[in-house]
Amino acid sequence: MSEQINKDYEEQIRRNPQSLLEEYPRKGTNIQSTHYCAGCGHGIIHKLIAECMDELGIQERCVMISPVGCSVYAYFYFNCGNFQTAHGRAPAVATGISRAEDNAIVMSYQGDGDLASIGLNETLQAANRGEKIAVFFVNNTVYGMTGGQMAPTTLIGEKTVTCQTGRDPDYAGHPTHMCELINTLKAPVFIERVSLANPLKIRLAKYAIKQALTVQKEGKGYSFVEILSPCPTNLKQDVKRAQEFIENQMEKEFPVKNFRNNLYRKDPVERPASDFSTESLDKIFNVSRDGDSGYVDDEIEPLSIKVSGFGGQGVLSAGLTIAQAACAEGKHVSWYPSYGPEQRGGKSNCSVVISNDTIGTPVVDDIDILIALNKPSLEQFSQDVKIGGTILYDAKIGEFETDRDVNVIAMPCVDIAEEHGNARTANTALIGALTELSDVLKRESYENAIKEMFASKPKVIDVNIDVLEAGAEWIKNNS
């Protein structure tokens, strides 16, 4: 008889999914309970996602992104890769991870105050690009973590801390419908809105989550699942009222339905492999590593140069020429531009740092050599020149006096340029002077940099090299 009884049932062991941790490694003693409020939907959603991860066999490939919000501590619970991000920035971080680790299954878990508000732009841009991300959007109509303020999804007439008489569409607009917005884009593969209102709908929600993760498992692109979820604490609801609120109010405003399912019609996304090898970058920037490295002195200190003037005076191109010369010699170099919106006439400057070692910052606060093409720049940056440093400026600016212990040189760079038939090469005359003021780089490197800079304008290469030599000659004779 006992043998017959044993055959009448199947023994099953029920346990939490492997993709959820058994204990939650955090401060405090209660390491087997989540931080979520009683009745919150996040715990249900976490379990559904983890069950789908187990069933699809993708746990080892998964990375969960949890931005600021109630679910910011999701990394306590999910037994997979985890990244915590700033408010609204999850799609940007997820994009980077997905593109850097093509085999990763990246999940972005976001609330309505995060995704539909501060992160709306990133969300739409990632969806429009068809990034390989599964987005789980938890819509409970309020900002949960910060105390129940009005969110983009708050219903018309719904009372919150910040709209205590109910949301007024004439004042605060209408609820944001994220699935409908994303459905206007062509790239997303899977879009569905689900509900946690009752056990049946929870089972249907799991099916949608599994479909979204299947899209990721097969590498087919962007999937988006919006989940209508209870927030009993902030909405001051018991279990029954929370269920009724979702079914009778939320689902009327946000219809539960599948908006798109191209899982079986979409081919996997195949992106070309990125090549950031030294050889590839050298080819892009036309850097040759053959022959002499060009170092005059292995013990040289980093050289900080500031080139400044008006927009249109060749300030940025002068800095690029210097940087290109240093790069060609195999030195560490940075070029950091700063300019206003004006095409011509606005302030413009750039900082160039040349070093034998890694450069910590491209910002130049202590200037070794200041090259100034106008008076405002001369007055602005002269106080930043190091003691013993050099100020090289266009003589047409006029007299410039300083009580600081620096070398001041007024150079007729415009006159030198005009003598060679092109006043616009005045910046090159100043670079020529630089070749004599510092022996960090070879003159030949500057000449090659000019050829590189003006490769698309071969007619001006010779005149610029002539002006470069004339500027160097002037410094020899006048310093």
Short mmCIF file of C-alpha atoms in Angstrom, two decimals:
data_model
loop_
_atom_site.label_atom_id
_atom_site.label_comp_id
_atom_site.label_asym_id
_atom_site.label_seq_id
_atom_site.Cartn_x
_atom_site.Cartn_y
_atom_site.Cartn_z
CA MET A 1 0.00 0.00 0.00
CA SER A 2 2.79 2.41 0.90
CA GLU A 3 4.48 1.71 -2.42
CA GLN A 4 1.24 2.59 -4.22
CA ILE A 5 1.00 5.86 -2.29
CA ASN A 6 4.55 6.79 -3.22
CA LYS A 7 3.69 6.37 -6.89
CA ASP A 8 0.71 8.69 -6.68
CA TYR A 9 2.72 11.90 -6.29
CA GLU A 10 5.91 13.49 -7.58
CA GLU A 11 8.30 14.96 -5.07
CA GLN A 12 9.42 18.51 -5.88
CA ILE A 13 11.82 20.77 -4.04
CA ARG A 14 10.84 24.44 -4.23
CA ARG A 15 13.50 27.04 -3.60
CA ASN A 16 14.48 30.52 -4.62
CA PRO A 17 16.00 30.89 -8.08
CA GLN A 18 19.76 30.40 -8.35
CA SER A 19 19.92 33.88 -9.87
CA LEU A 20 18.87 35.38 -6.51
CA LEU A 21 21.31 35.30 -3.61
CA GLU A 22 20.40 33.22 -0.54
CA GLU A 23 21.67 35.97 1.77
CA TYR A 24 22.06 39.66 1.08
CA PRO A 25 25.59 40.94 1.82
CA ARG A 26 24.97 44.32 3.43
CA LYS A 27 25.29 46.14 6.75
CA GLY A 28 23.06 45.01 9.58
CA THR A 29 21.92 41.65 10.86
CA ASN A 30 18.79 41.07 8.76
CA ILE A 31 20.53 39.53 5.76
CA GLN A 32 17.64 37.41 4.53
CA SER A 33 15.03 40.14 4.03
CA THR A 34 14.96 42.77 1.31
CA HIS A 35 14.82 46.50 2.03
CA TYR A 36 11.49 46.84 0.21
CA CYS A 37 8.24 47.82 1.94
CA ALA A 38 5.59 45.19 2.64
CA GLY A 39 3.40 44.72 -0.42
CA CYS A 40 5.88 46.37 -2.80
CA GLY A 41 6.00 44.96 -6.31
CA HIS A 42 9.79 44.99 -6.60
CA GLY A 43 10.19 41.71 -4.74
CA ILE A 44 7.78 39.98 -7.13
CA ILE A 45 9.52 41.42 -10.18
CA HIS A 46 12.96 40.44 -8.87
CA LYS A 47 11.81 36.86 -8.46
CA LEU A 48 10.21 36.73 -11.91
CA ILE A 49 13.39 38.02 -13.56
CA ALA A 50 15.57 35.58 -11.61
CA GLU A 51 13.31 32.63 -12.49
CA CYS A 52 13.55 33.54 -16.17
CA MET A 53 17.33 33.83 -15.91
CA ASP A 54 17.46 30.31 -14.46
CA GLU A 55 15.08 28.83 -17.01
CA LEU A 56 16.96 30.37 -19.94
CA GLY A 57 20.35 29.33 -18.51
CA ILE A 58 21.79 32.83 -18.85
CA GLN A 59 22.82 33.69 -15.28
CA GLU A 60 26.56 33.71 -16.01
CA ARG A 61 26.06 36.14 -18.91
CA CYS A 62 23.78 38.60 -17.12
CA VAL A 63 24.61 42.10 -15.92
CA MET A 64 21.99 44.04 -13.93
CA ILE A 65 22.01 47.86 -14.02
CA SER A 66 20.34 49.49 -11.00
CA PRO A 67 20.17 53.31 -10.98
CA VAL A 68 19.02 55.58 -8.16
CA GLY A 69 15.54 54.71 -6.91
CA CYS A 70 13.88 52.11 -4.69
CA SER A 71 15.73 49.37 -6.58
CA VAL A 72 19.15 51.01 -6.23
CA TYR A 73 20.23 48.09 -4.02
CA ALA A 74 19.30 45.44 -6.59
CA TYR A 75 22.92 44.30 -6.47
CA PHE A 76 22.22 42.94 -2.97
CA TYR A 77 19.81 40.44 -4.46
CA PHE A 78 20.74 39.41 -8.00
CA ASN A 79 23.40 36.73 -8.28
CA CYS A 80 24.98 38.05 -11.46
CA GLY A 81 27.08 40.98 -12.63
CA ASN A 82 25.86 44.28 -11.19
CA PHE A 83 26.41 47.97 -11.87
CA GLN A 84 24.93 50.83 -9.88
CA THR A 85 24.46 54.07 -11.81
CA ALA A 86 23.44 57.68 -11.32
CA HIS A 87 19.81 58.72 -11.62
CA GLY A 88 18.58 58.24 -15.20
CA ARG A 89 21.93 57.14 -16.59
CA ALA A 90 21.24 53.40 -16.76
CA PRO A 91 20.70 53.28 -20.57
CA ALA A 92 24.03 55.02 -21.18
CA VAL A 93 25.93 52.66 -18.88
CA ALA A 94 24.06 49.66 -20.27
CA THR A 95 24.99 50.72 -23.80
CA GLY A 96 28.66 50.87 -22.88
CA ILE A 97 28.61 47.44 -21.24
CA SER A 98 26.64 45.86 -24.07
CA ARG A 99 29.00 47.19 -26.70
CA ALA A 100 32.16 46.38 -24.76
CA GLU A 101 30.99 42.86 -23.82
CA ASP A 102 29.03 41.64 -26.81
CA ASN A 103 28.12 38.32 -25.19
CA ALA A 104 26.73 39.96 -22.05
CA ILE A 105 22.99 40.02 -21.41
CA VAL A 106 22.42 43.51 -20.03
CA MET A 107 19.31 44.33 -18.00
CA SER A 108 18.27 47.83 -16.97
CA TYR A 109 15.90 47.91 -13.99
CA GLN A 110 14.32 51.37 -13.59
CA GLY A 111 11.42 53.13 -11.93
CA ASP A 112 9.09 55.73 -13.42
CA GLY A 113 10.77 58.63 -11.62
CA ASP A 114 14.06 57.53 -13.15
CA LEU A 115 13.31 56.21 -16.63
CA ALA A 116 10.39 58.45 -17.59
CA SER A 117 11.80 61.65 -16.09
CA ILE A 118 15.50 62.39 -15.73
CA GLY A 119 16.40 59.38 -17.88
CA LEU A 120 13.82 59.85 -20.64
CA ASN A 121 16.28 61.08 -23.26
CA GLU A 122 18.78 58.28 -22.62
CA THR A 123 15.93 55.75 -22.75
CA LEU A 124 14.61 56.94 -26.10
CA GLN A 125 18.08 57.23 -27.63
CA ALA A 126 19.08 53.71 -26.56
CA ALA A 127 15.78 52.33 -27.87
CA ASN A 128 16.17 54.22 -31.14
CA ARG A 129 19.64 52.71 -31.62
CA GLY A 130 18.30 49.24 -30.92
CA GLU A 131 20.85 48.60 -28.19
CA LYS A 132 21.02 45.04 -26.91
CA ILE A 133 19.38 45.80 -23.56
CA ALA A 134 16.38 44.36 -21.71
CA VAL A 135 14.65 47.23 -19.90
CA PHE A 136 12.30 46.51 -17.00
CA PHE A 137 10.32 49.65 -16.28
CA VAL A 138 8.47 49.62 -12.94
CA ASN A 139 5.47 51.96 -13.09
CA ASN A 140 3.82 52.59 -9.71
CA THR A 141 2.70 56.19 -10.53
CA VAL A 142 4.85 57.87 -7.84
CA TYR A 143 8.41 58.59 -6.80
CA GLY A 144 8.82 55.80 -4.28
CA MET A 145 12.22 56.31 -2.68
CA THR A 146 11.81 60.03 -1.96
CA GLY A 147 8.39 59.91 -0.35
CA GLY A 148 5.62 59.64 -2.93
CA GLN A 149 5.90 62.77 -5.05
CA MET A 150 4.15 63.17 -8.41
CA ALA A 151 5.91 61.23 -11.16
CA PRO A 152 5.61 61.40 -14.96
CA THR A 153 3.18 58.47 -14.71
CA THR A 154 0.95 59.88 -11.95
CA LEU A 155 -2.70 59.56 -13.01
CA ILE A 156 -5.01 62.50 -13.64
CA GLY A 157 -6.64 63.36 -10.32
CA GLU A 158 -4.30 61.11 -8.33
CA LYS A 159 -3.17 62.72 -5.07
CA THR A 160 0.50 62.71 -4.11
CA VAL A 161 2.72 64.67 -1.73
CA THR A 162 3.36 67.29 -4.42
CA CYS A 163 -0.15 67.41 -5.91
CA GLN A 164 -2.36 67.09 -2.87
CA THR A 165 -5.56 68.00 -4.71
CA GLY A 166 -4.81 65.57 -7.53
CA ARG A 167 -2.81 65.85 -10.73
CA ASP A 168 -4.14 68.67 -12.90
CA PRO A 169 -3.35 68.13 -16.61
CA ASP A 170 -3.56 71.87 -17.29
CA TYR A 171 -0.82 72.45 -14.73
CA ALA A 172 1.29 69.27 -14.75
CA GLY A 173 0.45 67.67 -18.08
CA HIS A 174 -0.79 64.16 -18.71
CA PRO A 175 0.74 60.82 -17.66
CA THR A 176 3.65 59.68 -19.82
CA HIS A 177 2.95 56.49 -21.78
CA MET A 178 6.36 54.90 -22.22
CA CYS A 179 5.36 51.81 -24.22
CA GLU A 180 3.46 53.98 -26.67
CA LEU A 181 6.43 56.35 -27.00
CA ILE A 182 8.91 53.56 -27.62
CA ASN A 183 6.51 51.91 -30.05
CA THR A 184 6.92 54.94 -32.36
CA LEU A 185 10.55 53.90 -32.89
CA LYS A 186 11.55 51.34 -35.50
CA ALA A 187 14.45 49.61 -33.77
CA PRO A 188 12.95 47.95 -30.65
CA VAL A 189 12.25 44.22 -31.00
CA PHE A 190 9.90 43.57 -28.08
CA ILE A 191 7.56 46.00 -26.25
CA GLU A 192 4.92 44.94 -23.73
CA ARG A 193 3.05 46.34 -20.73
CA VAL A 194 2.10 43.91 -17.96
CA SER A 195 0.46 44.09 -14.54
CA LEU A 196 0.97 42.63 -11.06
CA ALA A 197 -2.69 43.06 -10.10
CA ASN A 198 -3.38 39.35 -9.47
CA PRO A 199 -1.72 35.91 -9.73
CA LEU A 200 -2.85 35.31 -13.32
CA LYS A 201 -1.45 38.63 -14.49
CA ILE A 202 1.77 37.95 -12.60
CA ARG A 203 2.15 34.70 -14.60
CA LEU A 204 1.58 36.65 -17.82
CA ALA A 205 4.15 39.22 -16.65
CA LYS A 206 6.69 36.44 -16.26
CA TYR A 207 6.04 35.30 -19.82
CA ALA A 208 6.72 38.82 -21.14
CA ILE A 209 9.91 39.08 -19.06
CA LYS A 210 11.07 35.74 -20.44
CA GLN A 211 10.39 36.91 -23.99
CA ALA A 212 12.38 40.10 -23.36
CA LEU A 213 15.33 38.10 -22.03
CA THR A 214 15.10 35.64 -24.92
CA VAL A 215 15.59 38.60 -27.26
CA GLN A 216 18.81 39.32 -25.37
CA LYS A 217 19.92 35.69 -25.24
CA GLU A 218 19.68 35.58 -29.02
CA GLY A 219 21.33 39.00 -29.42
CA LYS A 220 18.48 40.52 -31.39
CA GLY A 221 18.30 44.03 -29.95
CA TYR A 222 16.21 46.18 -27.63
CA SER A 223 13.38 44.86 -25.46
CA PHE A 224 11.15 46.86 -23.12
CA VAL A 225 8.71 45.60 -20.48
CA GLU A 226 6.61 48.08 -18.50
CA ILE A 227 5.27 46.60 -15.25
CA LEU A 228 2.29 48.17 -13.47
CA SER A 229 3.24 47.67 -9.84
CA PRO A 230 1.84 48.53 -6.37
CA CYS A 231 3.38 51.08 -4.01
CA PRO A 232 1.17 50.62 -0.92
CA THR A 233 3.33 52.70 1.42
CA ASN A 234 3.31 55.93 -0.57
CA LEU A 235 -0.22 55.47 -1.92
CA LYS A 236 -1.45 54.49 1.57
CA GLN A 237 -3.19 51.33 0.36
CA ASP A 238 -3.75 47.90 1.81
CA VAL A 239 -3.45 44.76 -0.35
CA LYS A 240 -7.01 44.87 -1.63
CA ARG A 241 -6.97 48.59 -2.43
CA ALA A 242 -3.59 48.26 -4.17
CA GLN A 243 -4.97 45.49 -6.40
CA GLU A 244 -8.10 47.49 -7.16
CA PHE A 245 -6.05 50.62 -7.92
CA ILE A 246 -3.96 48.77 -10.50
CA GLU A 247 -6.92 47.02 -12.15
CA ASN A 248 -9.50 49.82 -12.07
CA GLN A 249 -7.35 52.91 -12.53
CA MET A 250 -3.81 52.17 -13.75
CA GLU A 251 -4.85 49.64 -16.39
CA LYS A 252 -7.42 52.06 -17.80
CA GLU A 253 -4.75 54.73 -18.29
CA PHE A 254 -2.02 52.27 -19.24
CA PRO A 255 -3.58 49.40 -21.26
CA VAL A 256 -1.99 46.01 -20.60
CA LYS A 257 -1.02 44.60 -23.99
CA ASN A 258 1.79 43.55 -26.27
CA PHE A 259 2.82 46.40 -28.53
CA ARG A 260 5.46 44.58 -30.57
CA ASN A 261 7.04 41.14 -30.76
CA ASN A 262 9.60 40.69 -33.53
CA LEU A 263 11.53 38.01 -31.67
CA TYR A 264 11.10 35.47 -34.46
CA ARG A 265 11.35 37.97 -37.31
CA LYS A 266 14.52 39.77 -36.28
CA ASP A 267 18.04 38.60 -37.06
CA PRO A 268 20.76 38.89 -34.40
CA VAL A 269 22.55 42.23 -34.27
CA GLU A 270 26.08 41.84 -35.59
CA ARG A 271 28.28 44.82 -34.82
CA PRO A 272 31.80 45.09 -36.24
CA ALA A 273 34.49 44.46 -33.67
CA SER A 274 36.13 47.62 -32.35
CA ASP A 275 39.87 47.83 -32.83
CA PHE A 276 41.65 50.03 -30.31
CA SER A 277 45.08 48.49 -30.83
CA THR A 278 48.12 50.73 -30.94
CA GLU A 279 48.63 49.87 -34.59
CA SER A 280 45.07 50.87 -35.50
CA LEU A 281 45.21 54.15 -33.61
CA ASP A 282 48.61 54.99 -35.09
CA LYS A 283 47.15 54.49 -38.55
CA ILE A 284 44.17 56.75 -37.80
CA PHE A 285 46.37 59.53 -36.43
CA ASN A 286 49.18 58.97 -38.92
CA VAL A 287 51.75 58.24 -36.23
CA SER A 288 55.02 56.60 -37.19
CA ARG A 289 57.03 54.78 -34.53
CA ASP A 290 60.06 54.11 -36.72
CA GLY A 291 63.45 55.66 -36.13
CA ASP A 292 64.58 58.08 -33.41
CA SER A 293 61.98 58.88 -30.77
CA GLY A 294 62.95 62.55 -30.97
CA TYR A 295 63.72 63.12 -27.30
CA VAL A 296 66.41 65.73 -26.83
CA ASP A 297 66.65 65.17 -23.09
CA ASP A 298 65.32 62.12 -21.33
CA GLU A 299 65.05 64.12 -18.11
CA ILE A 300 62.88 66.95 -19.45
CA GLU A 301 60.06 68.21 -17.29
CA PRO A 302 56.54 68.32 -18.75
CA LEU A 303 56.07 71.40 -20.95
CA SER A 304 52.79 73.30 -20.60
CA ILE A 305 51.83 75.66 -23.43
CA LYS A 306 48.79 77.92 -23.69
CA VAL A 307 47.84 79.40 -27.09
CA SER A 308 45.17 82.11 -26.92
CA GLY A 309 43.48 84.76 -29.04
CA PHE A 310 40.29 85.45 -30.96
CA GLY A 311 38.38 82.85 -32.92
CA GLY A 312 39.65 82.87 -36.51
CA GLN A 313 43.28 83.67 -35.58
CA GLY A 314 44.37 80.05 -35.88
CA VAL A 315 44.62 79.52 -32.12
CA LEU A 316 43.32 75.96 -32.07
CA SER A 317 45.16 74.91 -35.22
CA ALA A 318 48.42 76.24 -33.75
CA GLY A 319 47.90 74.07 -30.70
CA LEU A 320 47.07 71.08 -32.87
CA THR A 321 50.24 71.59 -34.87
CA ILE A 322 52.32 71.57 -31.69
CA ALA A 323 50.49 68.48 -30.42
CA GLN A 324 50.91 66.69 -33.75
CA ALA A 325 54.65 67.36 -33.69
CA ALA A 326 54.94 65.92 -30.18
CA CYS A 327 52.79 62.91 -31.07
CA ALA A 328 54.95 62.11 -34.08
CA GLU A 329 58.01 62.00 -31.83
CA GLY A 330 56.38 59.45 -29.57
CA LYS A 331 55.87 61.75 -26.62
CA HIS A 332 52.85 61.85 -24.38
CA VAL A 333 50.77 64.84 -25.41
CA SER A 334 47.36 66.38 -24.75
CA TRP A 335 45.47 69.15 -26.57
CA TYR A 336 42.61 70.79 -24.71
CA PRO A 337 40.54 73.46 -26.53
CA SER A 338 38.26 76.08 -25.01
CA TYR A 339 36.16 78.45 -27.10
CA GLY A 340 32.87 80.30 -27.25
CA PRO A 341 29.97 79.88 -29.68
CA GLU A 342 31.19 82.58 -32.06
CA GLN A 343 32.70 81.42 -35.35
CA ARG A 344 34.81 84.58 -35.50
CA GLY A 345 35.83 87.11 -32.87
CA GLY A 346 35.04 85.18 -29.70
CA LYS A 347 37.65 84.19 -27.14
CA SER A 348 39.54 81.03 -27.95
CA ASN A 349 42.41 79.18 -26.32
CA CYS A 350 43.94 75.75 -26.11
CA SER A 351 46.31 74.02 -23.73
CA VAL A 352 49.05 71.66 -24.88
CA VAL A 353 50.99 69.45 -22.47
CA ILE A 354 54.07 67.55 -23.66
CA SER A 355 55.71 64.97 -21.41
CA ASN A 356 57.88 61.87 -21.30
CA ASP A 357 55.40 60.33 -18.86
CA THR A 358 51.66 59.83 -18.64
CA ILE A 359 49.77 63.13 -18.44
CA GLY A 360 47.45 63.34 -15.45
CA THR A 361 45.32 66.23 -16.71
CA PRO A 362 45.12 68.27 -19.92
CA VAL A 363 44.21 71.39 -17.96
CA VAL A 364 47.04 73.94 -17.80
CA ASP A 365 46.98 76.21 -14.75
CA ASP A 366 50.75 76.81 -14.51
CA ILE A 367 51.93 77.88 -17.94
CA ASP A 368 55.52 77.43 -19.15
CA ILE A 369 54.99 79.30 -22.43
CA LEU A 370 52.05 81.59 -23.16
CA ILE A 371 51.40 82.45 -26.82
CA ALA A 372 48.93 85.36 -27.01
CA LEU A 373 47.48 86.78 -30.22
CA ASN A 374 45.27 89.45 -28.63
CA LYS A 375 45.26 91.77 -25.62
CA PRO A 376 42.37 90.19 -23.66
CA SER A 377 44.13 86.82 -23.73
CA LEU A 378 47.43 88.38 -22.75
CA GLU A 379 45.86 90.07 -19.75
CA GLN A 380 43.81 87.04 -18.77
CA PHE A 381 46.52 84.37 -18.84
CA SER A 382 49.72 86.30 -18.05
CA GLN A 383 49.15 85.79 -14.31
CA ASP A 384 49.14 82.01 -14.85
CA VAL A 385 52.65 81.90 -16.32
CA LYS A 386 55.20 80.24 -14.04
CA ILE A 387 58.06 82.19 -12.53
CA GLY A 388 60.82 81.92 -15.12
CA GLY A 389 58.30 81.14 -17.85
CA THR A 390 57.84 82.94 -21.17
CA ILE A 391 55.14 85.21 -22.57
CA LEU A 392 55.26 85.42 -26.37
CA TYR A 393 52.75 87.82 -27.91
CA ASP A 394 51.89 89.69 -31.08
CA ALA A 395 53.72 93.04 -31.06
CA LYS A 396 50.68 94.78 -32.56
CA ILE A 397 49.01 94.42 -29.17
CA GLY A 398 51.32 97.15 -27.88
CA GLU A 399 53.45 97.48 -24.78
CA PHE A 400 52.92 94.96 -22.01
CA GLU A 401 54.54 95.30 -18.62
CA THR A 402 54.55 92.95 -15.66
CA ASP A 403 56.31 92.96 -12.32
CA ARG A 404 56.54 89.17 -12.33
CA ASP A 405 59.80 87.35 -13.04
CA VAL A 406 58.91 86.08 -16.50
CA ASN A 407 60.44 86.48 -19.95
CA VAL A 408 58.26 88.77 -22.10
CA ILE A 409 58.74 88.83 -25.89
CA ALA A 410 56.76 91.05 -28.25
CA MET A 411 57.09 89.48 -31.70
CA PRO A 412 55.98 91.14 -34.97
CA CYS A 413 54.36 87.90 -36.10
CA VAL A 414 51.81 89.60 -38.37
CA ASP A 415 54.55 91.59 -40.12
CA ILE A 416 56.58 88.41 -40.63
CA ALA A 417 53.53 86.65 -42.07
CA GLU A 418 52.73 89.58 -44.39
CA GLU A 419 56.31 89.62 -45.69
CA HIS A 420 55.68 86.08 -46.90
CA GLY A 421 52.40 87.02 -48.56
CA ASN A 422 49.83 85.64 -46.11
CA ALA A 423 48.90 87.49 -42.91
CA ARG A 424 46.85 84.50 -41.76
CA THR A 425 50.07 82.58 -41.05
CA ALA A 426 50.93 84.81 -38.07
CA ASN A 427 50.20 81.89 -35.75
CA THR A 428 52.83 79.84 -37.60
CA ALA A 429 55.42 82.57 -37.01
CA LEU A 430 54.79 82.21 -33.28
CA ILE A 431 55.21 78.44 -33.56
CA GLY A 432 58.53 79.10 -35.28
CA ALA A 433 59.57 81.16 -32.28
CA LEU A 434 58.56 78.26 -30.05
CA THR A 435 61.00 75.97 -31.87
CA GLU A 436 63.82 78.15 -30.57
CA LEU A 437 62.40 78.83 -27.11
CA SER A 438 62.14 75.11 -26.32
CA ASP A 439 64.26 72.21 -27.52
CA VAL A 440 61.74 69.57 -26.47
CA LEU A 441 60.80 68.95 -30.12
CA LYS A 442 62.78 68.99 -33.35
CA ARG A 443 62.17 71.65 -36.01
CA GLU A 444 61.62 68.84 -38.50
CA SER A 445 58.72 67.54 -36.41
CA TYR A 446 56.97 70.91 -36.61
CA GLU A 447 57.47 70.98 -40.38
CA ASN A 448 56.01 67.50 -40.73
CA ALA A 449 53.11 68.51 -38.50
CA ILE A 450 52.36 71.46 -40.79
CA LYS A 451 52.34 69.12 -43.78
CA GLU A 452 49.92 66.86 -41.93
CA MET A 453 47.67 69.72 -40.80
CA PHE A 454 47.40 71.20 -44.30
CA ALA A 455 47.39 67.95 -46.28
CA SER A 456 44.05 68.96 -47.81
CA LYS A 457 45.43 72.42 -48.72
CA PRO A 458 48.81 71.69 -50.29
CA LYS A 459 49.17 75.22 -51.68
CA VAL A 460 49.65 76.71 -48.20
CA ILE A 461 52.17 74.17 -46.91
CA ASP A 462 55.27 75.86 -48.34
CA VAL A 463 54.35 79.35 -47.15
CA ASN A 464 53.68 78.06 -43.64
CA ILE A 465 57.03 76.29 -43.51
CA ASP A 466 58.74 79.49 -44.74
CA VAL A 467 56.98 81.51 -42.03
CA LEU A 468 57.93 78.87 -39.43
CA GLU A 469 61.60 79.29 -40.35
CA ALA A 470 61.29 83.09 -40.40
CA GLY A 471 59.77 83.07 -36.91
CA ALA A 472 62.61 80.91 -35.61
CA GLU A 473 65.17 83.20 -37.25
CA TRP A 474 63.59 86.30 -35.71
CA ILE A 475 63.85 84.80 -32.21
CA LYS A 476 67.50 83.92 -32.79
CA ASN A 477 68.28 87.51 -33.67
CA ASN A 478 66.10 89.28 -31.10
CA SER A 479 66.08 87.30 -27.87
#
